PDB file of C-alpha atoms in Angstrom:
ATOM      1  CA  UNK C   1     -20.730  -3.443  37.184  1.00 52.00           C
ATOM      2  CA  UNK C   2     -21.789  -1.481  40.510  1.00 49.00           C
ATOM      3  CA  UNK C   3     -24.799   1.046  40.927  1.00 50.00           C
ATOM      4  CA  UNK C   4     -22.007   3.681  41.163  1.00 56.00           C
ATOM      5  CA  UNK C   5     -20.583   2.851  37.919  1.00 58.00           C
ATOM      6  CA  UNK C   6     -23.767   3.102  36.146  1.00 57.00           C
ATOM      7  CA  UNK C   7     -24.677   6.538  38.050  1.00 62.00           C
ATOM      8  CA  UNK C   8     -20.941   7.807  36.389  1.00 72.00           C
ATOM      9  CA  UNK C   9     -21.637   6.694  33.146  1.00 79.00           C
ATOM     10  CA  UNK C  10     -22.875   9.168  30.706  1.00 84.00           C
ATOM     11  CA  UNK C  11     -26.754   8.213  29.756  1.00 87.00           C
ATOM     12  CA  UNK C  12     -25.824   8.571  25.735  1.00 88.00           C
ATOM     13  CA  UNK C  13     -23.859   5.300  27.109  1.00 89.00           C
ATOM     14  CA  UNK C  14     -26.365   3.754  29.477  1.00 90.00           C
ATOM     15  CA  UNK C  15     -28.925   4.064  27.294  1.00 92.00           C
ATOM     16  CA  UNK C  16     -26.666   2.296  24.655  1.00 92.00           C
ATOM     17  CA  UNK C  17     -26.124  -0.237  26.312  1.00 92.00           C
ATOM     18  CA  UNK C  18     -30.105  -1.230  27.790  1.00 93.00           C
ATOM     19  CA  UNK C  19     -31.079  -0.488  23.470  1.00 92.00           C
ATOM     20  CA  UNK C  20     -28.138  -2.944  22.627  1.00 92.00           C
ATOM     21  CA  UNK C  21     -28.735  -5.371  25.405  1.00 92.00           C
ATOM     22  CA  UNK C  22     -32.530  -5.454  24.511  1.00 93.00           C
ATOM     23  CA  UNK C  23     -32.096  -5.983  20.961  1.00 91.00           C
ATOM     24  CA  UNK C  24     -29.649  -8.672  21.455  1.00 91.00           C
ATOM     25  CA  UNK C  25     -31.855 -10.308  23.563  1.00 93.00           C
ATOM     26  CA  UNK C  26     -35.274  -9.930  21.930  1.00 91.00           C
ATOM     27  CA  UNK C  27     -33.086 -11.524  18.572  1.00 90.00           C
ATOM     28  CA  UNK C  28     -31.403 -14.548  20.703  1.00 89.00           C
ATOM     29  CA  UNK C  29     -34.514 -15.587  22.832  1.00 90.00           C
ATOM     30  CA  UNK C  30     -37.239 -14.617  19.906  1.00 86.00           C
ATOM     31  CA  UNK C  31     -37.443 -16.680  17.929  1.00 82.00           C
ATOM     32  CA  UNK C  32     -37.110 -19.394  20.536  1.00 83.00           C
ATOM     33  CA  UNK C  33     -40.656 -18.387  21.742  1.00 82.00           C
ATOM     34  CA  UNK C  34     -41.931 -17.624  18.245  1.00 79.00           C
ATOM     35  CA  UNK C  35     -42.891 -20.545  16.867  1.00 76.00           C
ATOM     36  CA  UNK C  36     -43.897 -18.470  13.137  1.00 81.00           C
ATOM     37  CA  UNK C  37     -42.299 -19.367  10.179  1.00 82.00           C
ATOM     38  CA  UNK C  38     -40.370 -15.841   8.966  1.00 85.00           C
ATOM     39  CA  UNK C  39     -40.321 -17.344   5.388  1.00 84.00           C
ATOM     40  CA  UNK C  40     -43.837 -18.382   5.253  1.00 84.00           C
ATOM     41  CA  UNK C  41     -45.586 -16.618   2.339  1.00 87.00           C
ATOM     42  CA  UNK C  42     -49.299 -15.502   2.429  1.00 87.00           C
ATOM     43  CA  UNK C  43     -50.705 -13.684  -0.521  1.00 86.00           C
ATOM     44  CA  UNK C  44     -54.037 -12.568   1.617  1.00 87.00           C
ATOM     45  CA  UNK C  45     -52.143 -10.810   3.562  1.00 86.00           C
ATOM     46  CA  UNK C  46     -49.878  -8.674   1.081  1.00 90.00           C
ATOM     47  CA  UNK C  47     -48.943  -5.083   2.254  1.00 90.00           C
ATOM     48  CA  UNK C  48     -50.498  -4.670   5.108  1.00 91.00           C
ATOM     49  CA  UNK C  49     -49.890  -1.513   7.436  1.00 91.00           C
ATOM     50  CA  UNK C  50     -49.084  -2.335  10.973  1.00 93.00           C
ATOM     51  CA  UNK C  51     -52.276  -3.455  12.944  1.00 92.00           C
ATOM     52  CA  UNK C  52     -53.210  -5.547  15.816  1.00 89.00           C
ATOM     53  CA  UNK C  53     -52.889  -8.822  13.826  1.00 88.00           C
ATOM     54  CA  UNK C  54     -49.333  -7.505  12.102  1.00 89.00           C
ATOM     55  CA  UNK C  55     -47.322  -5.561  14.870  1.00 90.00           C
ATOM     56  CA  UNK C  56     -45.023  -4.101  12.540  1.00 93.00           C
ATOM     57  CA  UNK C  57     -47.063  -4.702   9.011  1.00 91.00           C
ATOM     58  CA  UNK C  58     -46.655  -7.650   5.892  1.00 91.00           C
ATOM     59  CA  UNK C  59     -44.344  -7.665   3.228  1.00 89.00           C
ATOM     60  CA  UNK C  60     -45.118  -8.084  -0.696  1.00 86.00           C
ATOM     61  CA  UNK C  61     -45.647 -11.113   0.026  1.00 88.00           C
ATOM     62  CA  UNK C  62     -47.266 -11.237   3.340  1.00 90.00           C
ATOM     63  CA  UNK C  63     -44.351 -11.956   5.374  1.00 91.00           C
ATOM     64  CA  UNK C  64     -44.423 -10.768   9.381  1.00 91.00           C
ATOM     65  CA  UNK C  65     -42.141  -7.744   9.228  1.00 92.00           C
ATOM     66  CA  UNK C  66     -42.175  -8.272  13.086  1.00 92.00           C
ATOM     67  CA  UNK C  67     -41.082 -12.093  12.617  1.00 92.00           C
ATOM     68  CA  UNK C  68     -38.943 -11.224   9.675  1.00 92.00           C
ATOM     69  CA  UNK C  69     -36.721  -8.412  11.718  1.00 92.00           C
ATOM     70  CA  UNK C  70     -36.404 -10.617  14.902  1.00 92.00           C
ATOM     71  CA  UNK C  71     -35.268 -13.560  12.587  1.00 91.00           C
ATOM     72  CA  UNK C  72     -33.104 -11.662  10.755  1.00 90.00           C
ATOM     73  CA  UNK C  73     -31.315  -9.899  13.703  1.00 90.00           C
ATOM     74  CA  UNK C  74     -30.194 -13.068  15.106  1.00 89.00           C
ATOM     75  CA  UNK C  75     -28.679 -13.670  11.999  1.00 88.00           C
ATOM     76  CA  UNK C  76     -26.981 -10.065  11.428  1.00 87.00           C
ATOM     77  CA  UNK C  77     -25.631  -9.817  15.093  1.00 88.00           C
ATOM     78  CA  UNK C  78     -23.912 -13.670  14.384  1.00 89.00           C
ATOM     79  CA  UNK C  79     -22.740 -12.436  11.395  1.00 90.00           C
ATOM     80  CA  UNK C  80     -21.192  -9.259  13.523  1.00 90.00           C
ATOM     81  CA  UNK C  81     -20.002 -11.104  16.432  1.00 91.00           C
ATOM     82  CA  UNK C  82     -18.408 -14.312  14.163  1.00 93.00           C
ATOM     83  CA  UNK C  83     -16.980 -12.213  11.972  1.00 94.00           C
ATOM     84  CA  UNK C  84     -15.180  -9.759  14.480  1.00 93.00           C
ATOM     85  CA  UNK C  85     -14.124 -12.578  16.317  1.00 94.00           C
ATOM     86  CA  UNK C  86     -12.202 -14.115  13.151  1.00 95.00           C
ATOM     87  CA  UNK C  87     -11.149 -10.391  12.104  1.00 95.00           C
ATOM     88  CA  UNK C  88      -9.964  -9.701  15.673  1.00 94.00           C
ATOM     89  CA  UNK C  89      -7.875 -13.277  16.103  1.00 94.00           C
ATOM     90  CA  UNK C  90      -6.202 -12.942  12.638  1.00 95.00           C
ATOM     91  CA  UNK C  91      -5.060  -9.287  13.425  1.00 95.00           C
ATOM     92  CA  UNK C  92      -4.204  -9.432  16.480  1.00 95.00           C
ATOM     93  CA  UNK C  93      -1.353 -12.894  15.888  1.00 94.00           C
ATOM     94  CA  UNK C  94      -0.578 -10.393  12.697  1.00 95.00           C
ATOM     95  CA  UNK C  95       0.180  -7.200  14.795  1.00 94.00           C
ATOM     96  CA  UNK C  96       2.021  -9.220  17.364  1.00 93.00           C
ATOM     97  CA  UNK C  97       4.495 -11.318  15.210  1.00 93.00           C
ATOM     98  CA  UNK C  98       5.382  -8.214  13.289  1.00 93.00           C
ATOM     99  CA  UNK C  99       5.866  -5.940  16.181  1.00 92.00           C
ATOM    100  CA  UNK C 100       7.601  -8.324  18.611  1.00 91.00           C
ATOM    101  CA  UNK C 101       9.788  -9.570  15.776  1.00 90.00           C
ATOM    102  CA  UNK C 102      10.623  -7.029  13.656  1.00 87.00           C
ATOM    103  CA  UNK C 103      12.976  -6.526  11.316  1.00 90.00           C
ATOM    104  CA  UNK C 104      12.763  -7.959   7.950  1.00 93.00           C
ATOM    105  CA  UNK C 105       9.353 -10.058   8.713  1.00 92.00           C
ATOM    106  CA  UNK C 106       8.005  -6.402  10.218  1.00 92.00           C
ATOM    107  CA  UNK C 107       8.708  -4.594   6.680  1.00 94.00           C
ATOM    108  CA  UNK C 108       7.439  -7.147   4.506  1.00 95.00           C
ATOM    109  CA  UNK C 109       4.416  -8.048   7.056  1.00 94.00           C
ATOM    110  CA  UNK C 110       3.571  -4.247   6.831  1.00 94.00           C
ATOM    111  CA  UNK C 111       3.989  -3.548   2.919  1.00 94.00           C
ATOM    112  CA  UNK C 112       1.263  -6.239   2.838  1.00 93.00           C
ATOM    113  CA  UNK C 113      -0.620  -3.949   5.173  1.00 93.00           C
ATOM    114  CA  UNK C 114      -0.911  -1.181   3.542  1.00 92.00           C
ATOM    115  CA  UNK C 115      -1.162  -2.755  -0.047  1.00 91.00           C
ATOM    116  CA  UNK C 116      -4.387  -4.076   1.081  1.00 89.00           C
ATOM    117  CA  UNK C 117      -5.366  -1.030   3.180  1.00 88.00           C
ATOM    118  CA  UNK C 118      -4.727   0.843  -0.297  1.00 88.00           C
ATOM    119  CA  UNK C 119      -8.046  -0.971  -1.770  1.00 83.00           C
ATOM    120  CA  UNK C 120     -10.988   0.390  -0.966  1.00 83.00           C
ATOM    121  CA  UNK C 121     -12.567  -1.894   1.789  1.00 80.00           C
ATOM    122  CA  UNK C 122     -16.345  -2.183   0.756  1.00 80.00           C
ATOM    123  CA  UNK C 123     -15.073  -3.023  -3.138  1.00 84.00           C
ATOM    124  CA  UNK C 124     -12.251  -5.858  -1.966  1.00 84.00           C
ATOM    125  CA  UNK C 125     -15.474  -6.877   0.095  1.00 84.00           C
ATOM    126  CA  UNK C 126     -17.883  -6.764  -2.990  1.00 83.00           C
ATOM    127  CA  UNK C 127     -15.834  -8.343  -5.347  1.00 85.00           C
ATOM    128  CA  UNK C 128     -14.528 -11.088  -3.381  1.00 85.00           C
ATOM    129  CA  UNK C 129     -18.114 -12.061  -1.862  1.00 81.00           C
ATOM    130  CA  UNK C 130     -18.890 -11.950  -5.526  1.00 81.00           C
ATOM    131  CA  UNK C 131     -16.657 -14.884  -6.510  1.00 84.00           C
ATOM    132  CA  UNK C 132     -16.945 -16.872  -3.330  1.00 80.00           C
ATOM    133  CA  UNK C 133     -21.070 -16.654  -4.123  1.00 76.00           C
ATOM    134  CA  UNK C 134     -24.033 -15.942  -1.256  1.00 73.00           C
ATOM    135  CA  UNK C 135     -24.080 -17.999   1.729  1.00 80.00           C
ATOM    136  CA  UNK C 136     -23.935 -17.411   5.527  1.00 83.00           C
ATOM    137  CA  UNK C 137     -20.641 -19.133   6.294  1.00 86.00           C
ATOM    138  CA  UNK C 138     -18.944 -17.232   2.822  1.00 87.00           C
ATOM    139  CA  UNK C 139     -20.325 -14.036   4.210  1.00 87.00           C
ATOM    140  CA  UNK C 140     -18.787 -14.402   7.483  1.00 91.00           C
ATOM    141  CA  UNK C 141     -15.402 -15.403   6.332  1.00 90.00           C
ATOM    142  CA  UNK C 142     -15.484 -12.923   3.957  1.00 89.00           C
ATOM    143  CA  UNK C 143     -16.143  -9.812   6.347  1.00 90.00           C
ATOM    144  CA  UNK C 144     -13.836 -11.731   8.750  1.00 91.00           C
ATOM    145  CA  UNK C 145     -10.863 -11.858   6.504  1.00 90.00           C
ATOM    146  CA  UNK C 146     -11.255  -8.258   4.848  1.00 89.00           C
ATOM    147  CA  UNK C 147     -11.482  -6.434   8.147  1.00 90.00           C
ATOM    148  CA  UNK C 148      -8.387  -7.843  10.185  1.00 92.00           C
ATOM    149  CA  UNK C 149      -6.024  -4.831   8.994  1.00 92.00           C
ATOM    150  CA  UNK C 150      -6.943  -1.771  11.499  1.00 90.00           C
ATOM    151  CA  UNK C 151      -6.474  -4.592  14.668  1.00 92.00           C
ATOM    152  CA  UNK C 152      -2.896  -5.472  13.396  1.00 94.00           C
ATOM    153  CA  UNK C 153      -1.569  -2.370  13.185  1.00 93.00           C
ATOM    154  CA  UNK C 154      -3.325  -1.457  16.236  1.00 92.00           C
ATOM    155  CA  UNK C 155      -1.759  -4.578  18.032  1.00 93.00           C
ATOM    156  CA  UNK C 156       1.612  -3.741  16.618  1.00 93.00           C
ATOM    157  CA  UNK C 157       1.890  -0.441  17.740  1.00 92.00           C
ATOM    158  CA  UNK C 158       1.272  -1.359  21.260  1.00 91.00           C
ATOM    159  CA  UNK C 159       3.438  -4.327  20.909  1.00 92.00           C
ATOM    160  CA  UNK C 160       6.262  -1.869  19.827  1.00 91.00           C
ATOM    161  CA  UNK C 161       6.080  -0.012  22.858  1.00 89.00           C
ATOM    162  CA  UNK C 162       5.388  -3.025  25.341  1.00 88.00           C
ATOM    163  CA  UNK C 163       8.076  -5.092  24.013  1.00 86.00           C
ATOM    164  CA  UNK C 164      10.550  -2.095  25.641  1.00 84.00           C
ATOM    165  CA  UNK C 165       9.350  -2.835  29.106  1.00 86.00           C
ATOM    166  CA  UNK C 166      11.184  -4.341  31.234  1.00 86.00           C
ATOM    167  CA  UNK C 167       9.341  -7.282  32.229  1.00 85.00           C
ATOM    168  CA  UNK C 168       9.135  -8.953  28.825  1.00 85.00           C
ATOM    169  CA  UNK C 169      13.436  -7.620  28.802  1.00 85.00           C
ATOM    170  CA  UNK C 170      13.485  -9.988  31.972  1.00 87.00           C
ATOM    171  CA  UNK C 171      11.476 -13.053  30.335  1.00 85.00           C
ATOM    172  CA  UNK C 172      13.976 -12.850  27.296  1.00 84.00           C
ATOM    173  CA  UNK C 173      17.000 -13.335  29.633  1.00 84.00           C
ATOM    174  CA  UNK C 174      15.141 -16.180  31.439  1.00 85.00           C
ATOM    175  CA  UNK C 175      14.632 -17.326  27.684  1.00 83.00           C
ATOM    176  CA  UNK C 176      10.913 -17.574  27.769  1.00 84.00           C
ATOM    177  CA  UNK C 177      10.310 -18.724  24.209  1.00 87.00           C
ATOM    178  CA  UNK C 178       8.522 -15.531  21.933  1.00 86.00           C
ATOM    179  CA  UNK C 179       5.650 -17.354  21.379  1.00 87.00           C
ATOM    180  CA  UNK C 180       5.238 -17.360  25.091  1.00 89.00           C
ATOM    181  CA  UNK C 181       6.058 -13.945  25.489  1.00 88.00           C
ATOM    182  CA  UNK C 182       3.584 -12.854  23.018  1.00 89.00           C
ATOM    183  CA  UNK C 183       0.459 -14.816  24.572  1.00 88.00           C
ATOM    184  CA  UNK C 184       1.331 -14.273  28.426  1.00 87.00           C
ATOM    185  CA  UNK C 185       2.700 -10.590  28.222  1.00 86.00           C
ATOM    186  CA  UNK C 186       2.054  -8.716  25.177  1.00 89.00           C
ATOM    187  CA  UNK C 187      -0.997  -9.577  24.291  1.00 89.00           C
ATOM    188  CA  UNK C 188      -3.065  -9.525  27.560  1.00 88.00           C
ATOM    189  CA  UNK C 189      -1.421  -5.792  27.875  1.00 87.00           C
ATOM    190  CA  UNK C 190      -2.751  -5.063  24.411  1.00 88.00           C
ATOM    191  CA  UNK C 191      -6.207  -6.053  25.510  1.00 87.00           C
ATOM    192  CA  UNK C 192      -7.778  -2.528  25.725  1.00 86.00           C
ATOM    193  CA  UNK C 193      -7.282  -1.812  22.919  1.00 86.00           C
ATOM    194  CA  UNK C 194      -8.381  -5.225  21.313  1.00 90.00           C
ATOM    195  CA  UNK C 195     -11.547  -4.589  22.813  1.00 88.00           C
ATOM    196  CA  UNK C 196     -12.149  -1.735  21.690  1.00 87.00           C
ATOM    197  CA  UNK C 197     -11.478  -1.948  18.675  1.00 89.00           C
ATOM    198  CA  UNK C 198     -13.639  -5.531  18.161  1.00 90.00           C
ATOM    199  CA  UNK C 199     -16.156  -3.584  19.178  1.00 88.00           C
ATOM    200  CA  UNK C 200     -16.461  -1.363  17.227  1.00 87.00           C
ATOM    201  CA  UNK C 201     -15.857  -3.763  14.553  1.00 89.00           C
ATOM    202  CA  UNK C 202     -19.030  -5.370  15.425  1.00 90.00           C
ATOM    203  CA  UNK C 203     -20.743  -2.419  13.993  1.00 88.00           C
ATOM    204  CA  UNK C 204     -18.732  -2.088  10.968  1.00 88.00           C
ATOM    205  CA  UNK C 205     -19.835  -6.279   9.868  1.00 89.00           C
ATOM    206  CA  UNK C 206     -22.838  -5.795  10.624  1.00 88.00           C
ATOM    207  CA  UNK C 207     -23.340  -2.619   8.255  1.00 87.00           C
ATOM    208  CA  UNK C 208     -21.184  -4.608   6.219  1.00 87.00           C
ATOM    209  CA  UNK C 209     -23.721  -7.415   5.973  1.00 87.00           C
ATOM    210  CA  UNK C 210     -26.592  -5.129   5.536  1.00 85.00           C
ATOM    211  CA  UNK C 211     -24.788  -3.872   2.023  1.00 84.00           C
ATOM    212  CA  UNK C 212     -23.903  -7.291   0.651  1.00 84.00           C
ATOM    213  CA  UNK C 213     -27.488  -8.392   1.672  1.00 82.00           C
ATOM    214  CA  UNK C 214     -28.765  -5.599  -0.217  1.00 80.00           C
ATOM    215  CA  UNK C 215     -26.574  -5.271  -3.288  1.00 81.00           C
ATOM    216  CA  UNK C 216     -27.730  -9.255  -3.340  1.00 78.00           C
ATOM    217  CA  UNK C 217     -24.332 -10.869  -2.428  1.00 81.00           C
ATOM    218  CA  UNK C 218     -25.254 -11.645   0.688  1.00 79.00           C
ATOM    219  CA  UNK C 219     -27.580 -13.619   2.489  1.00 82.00           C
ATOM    220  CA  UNK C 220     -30.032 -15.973   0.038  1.00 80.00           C
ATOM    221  CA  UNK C 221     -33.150 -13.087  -0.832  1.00 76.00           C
ATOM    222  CA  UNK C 222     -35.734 -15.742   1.152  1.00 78.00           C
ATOM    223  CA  UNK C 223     -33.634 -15.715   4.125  1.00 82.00           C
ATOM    224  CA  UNK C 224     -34.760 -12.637   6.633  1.00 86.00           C
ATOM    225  CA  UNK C 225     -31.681 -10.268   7.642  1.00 87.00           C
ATOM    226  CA  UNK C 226     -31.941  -6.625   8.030  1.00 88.00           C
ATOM    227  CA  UNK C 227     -30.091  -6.176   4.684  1.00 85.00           C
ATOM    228  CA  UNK C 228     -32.153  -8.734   3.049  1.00 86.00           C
ATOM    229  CA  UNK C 229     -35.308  -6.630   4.415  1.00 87.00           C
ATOM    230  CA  UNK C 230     -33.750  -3.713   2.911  1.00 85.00           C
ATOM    231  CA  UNK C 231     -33.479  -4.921  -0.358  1.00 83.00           C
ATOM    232  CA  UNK C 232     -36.914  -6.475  -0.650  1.00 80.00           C
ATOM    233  CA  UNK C 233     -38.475  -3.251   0.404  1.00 82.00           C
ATOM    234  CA  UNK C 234     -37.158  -0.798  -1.411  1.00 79.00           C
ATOM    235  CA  UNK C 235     -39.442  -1.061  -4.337  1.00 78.00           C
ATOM    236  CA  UNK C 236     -42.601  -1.007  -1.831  1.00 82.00           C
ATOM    237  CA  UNK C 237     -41.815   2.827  -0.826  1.00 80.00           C
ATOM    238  CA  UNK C 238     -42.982   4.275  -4.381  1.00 79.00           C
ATOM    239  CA  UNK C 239     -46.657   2.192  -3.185  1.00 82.00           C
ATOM    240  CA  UNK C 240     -46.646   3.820   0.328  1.00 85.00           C
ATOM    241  CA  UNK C 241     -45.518   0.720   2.130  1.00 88.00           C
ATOM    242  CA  UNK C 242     -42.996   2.466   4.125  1.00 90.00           C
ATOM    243  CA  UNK C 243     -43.071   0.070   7.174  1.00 91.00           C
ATOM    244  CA  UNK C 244     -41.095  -2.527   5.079  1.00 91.00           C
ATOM    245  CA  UNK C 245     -37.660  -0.842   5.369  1.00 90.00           C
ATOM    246  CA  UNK C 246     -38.150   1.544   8.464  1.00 92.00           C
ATOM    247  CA  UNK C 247     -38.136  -1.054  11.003  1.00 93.00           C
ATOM    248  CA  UNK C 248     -35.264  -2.781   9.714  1.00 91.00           C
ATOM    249  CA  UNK C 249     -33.705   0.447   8.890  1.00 91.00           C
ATOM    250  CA  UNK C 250     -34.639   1.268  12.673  1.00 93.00           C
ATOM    251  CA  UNK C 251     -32.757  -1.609  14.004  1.00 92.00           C
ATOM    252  CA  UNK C 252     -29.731  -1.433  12.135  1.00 91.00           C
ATOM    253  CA  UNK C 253     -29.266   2.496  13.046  1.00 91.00           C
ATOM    254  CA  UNK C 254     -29.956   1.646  16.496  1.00 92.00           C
ATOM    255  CA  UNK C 255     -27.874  -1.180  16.964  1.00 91.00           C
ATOM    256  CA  UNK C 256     -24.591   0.277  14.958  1.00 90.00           C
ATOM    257  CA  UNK C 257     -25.331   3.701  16.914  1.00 91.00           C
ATOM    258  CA  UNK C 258     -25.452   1.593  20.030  1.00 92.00           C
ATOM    259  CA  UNK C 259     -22.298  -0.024  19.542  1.00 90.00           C
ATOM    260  CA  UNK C 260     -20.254   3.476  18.703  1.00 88.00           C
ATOM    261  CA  UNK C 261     -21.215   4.927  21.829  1.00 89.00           C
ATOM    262  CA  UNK C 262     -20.319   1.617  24.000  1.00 90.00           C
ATOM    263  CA  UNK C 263     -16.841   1.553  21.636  1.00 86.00           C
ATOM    264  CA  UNK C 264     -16.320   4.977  22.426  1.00 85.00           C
ATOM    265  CA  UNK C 265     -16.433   5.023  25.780  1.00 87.00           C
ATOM    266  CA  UNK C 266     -14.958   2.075  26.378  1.00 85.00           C
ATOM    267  CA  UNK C 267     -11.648   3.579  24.862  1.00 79.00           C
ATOM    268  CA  UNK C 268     -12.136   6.097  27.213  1.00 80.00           C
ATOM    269  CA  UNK C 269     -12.170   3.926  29.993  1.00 81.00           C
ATOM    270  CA  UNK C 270      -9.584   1.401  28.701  1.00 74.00           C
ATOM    271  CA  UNK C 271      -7.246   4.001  27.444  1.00 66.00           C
ATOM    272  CA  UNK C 272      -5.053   5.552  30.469  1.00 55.00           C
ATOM    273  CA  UNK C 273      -4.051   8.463  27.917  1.00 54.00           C
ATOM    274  CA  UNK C 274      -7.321   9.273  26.861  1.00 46.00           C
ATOM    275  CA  UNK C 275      -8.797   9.125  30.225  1.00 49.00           C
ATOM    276  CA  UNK C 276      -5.802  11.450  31.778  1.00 47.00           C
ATOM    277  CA  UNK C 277      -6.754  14.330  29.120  1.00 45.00           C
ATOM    278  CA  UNK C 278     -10.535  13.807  29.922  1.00 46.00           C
TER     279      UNK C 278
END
């Protein structure tokens, strides 16, 4: 990206992007350089306010928030990013077959749709996280698997419209096979709006995360993630410990925030339409 492009983009956005690049930075390289154990326990050092020993303050049981929250980033950003990448894979070969084929496969493909879309997302989330039990890799398939639905029929629609051009018209005649069709032509033009909305989706898993971790269905309670930090710290704000769940409360705001604003404009960009009426 060029000077000039940065100079054009609004600073809501710039700024977006330098608090979403920093944090996924600071959670990636962190805890290469610290070498601090975020699950080591020490009772003399329960509770403690932020002070030069303790950037960020202890837990109730002594924890490093500081360690803790760069710890537990790394793992609610994987969580975001695997997640949204299974979500995003699964919808978008789901939106394609049923727009490019149609028909029968397209009706029954989309009751399925929209009987899922009827359930409320956060419960089918809940109670299937639930049965499956706590776990990093049951967390991720989880959110993966329950958020496909707003790519596919994203995909589809633009399938429906792309599969009337005349270039994929021509590669039928030549009798490309559809499978070919689909990857080389339909999809690559439906890439906008993948990316878009995968990004976006990014934010939704890892809010996701944070409300399984703190309802408990989430990540193990002694492994740091933002949730996790949540939950363990909402009993110390009746004592006055307040830095135990505004720093991780802090990061998730910032980094969901972050990723709305980058989402949005990137639609903007992406989205001839959108950027025509602008």
């Amino acid at each position: 990206m060029s000077y000039s492009n940065l100079k054009k983009m609004p600073k809501a956005v710039l700024l977006a992007l330098i608090s979403l690049g920093s944090i996924i930075l600071i959670v990636t390289i962190g805890p290469m350089l610290i070498k601090f154990d975020p699950i080591a326990v020490d009772l003399s050092a329960i509770y403690q306010a932020p002070n030069s020993n303790h950037l960020l303050g202890t837990d109730s049981l002594g924890r490093d928030i500081l360690i803790r929250l760069i710890y537990g980033g790394r793992v609610s950003v994987v969580v975001g990013i695997v997640s949204v990448i299974i979500s995003t894979t699964f919808g978008t070969v789901y939106g394609a077959l049923s727009g490019y084929v149609g028909g029968i496969l397209d009706s029954v493909l989309m009751r399925i749709l929209d009987a899922i879309l009827a359930l409320p997302n956060m419960i089918l989330v809940i109670v299937i996280q639930a049965i499956t039990g706590a776990g990093l890799a049951n967390l991720v398939l989880v959110i993966g698997f329950t958020s496909w639905m707003q790519t596919a029929r994203m995909v589809r629609a633009e399938v429906l419209s792309l599969k009337e051009r005349d270039f994929v018209k021509v590669s039928k005649v030549l009798g490309t096979p559809w499978w070919r069709i689909i990857t080389k032509h339909l999809i690559p033009h439906a890439l906008p709006t993948i990316i878009v909305v995968s990004t976006v989706g990014v934010g939704h898993a890892i809010m996701s995360e944070t409300t399984l971790s703190f309802l408990g269905l989430g990540i193990p309670p002694h492994e740091p993630s933002w949730g996790n930090m949540l939950m363990g710290g909402q009993n110390s704000i009746l004592r006055g410990s307040w830095w135990i769940t505004l720093f991780p409360g802090l990061a998730i705001i910032s980094t969901v925030l972050s990723i709305i604003y980058i989402g949005d404009y990137l639609q903007v960009v992406l989205n001839p339409k959108i950027k025509s009426e602008g």
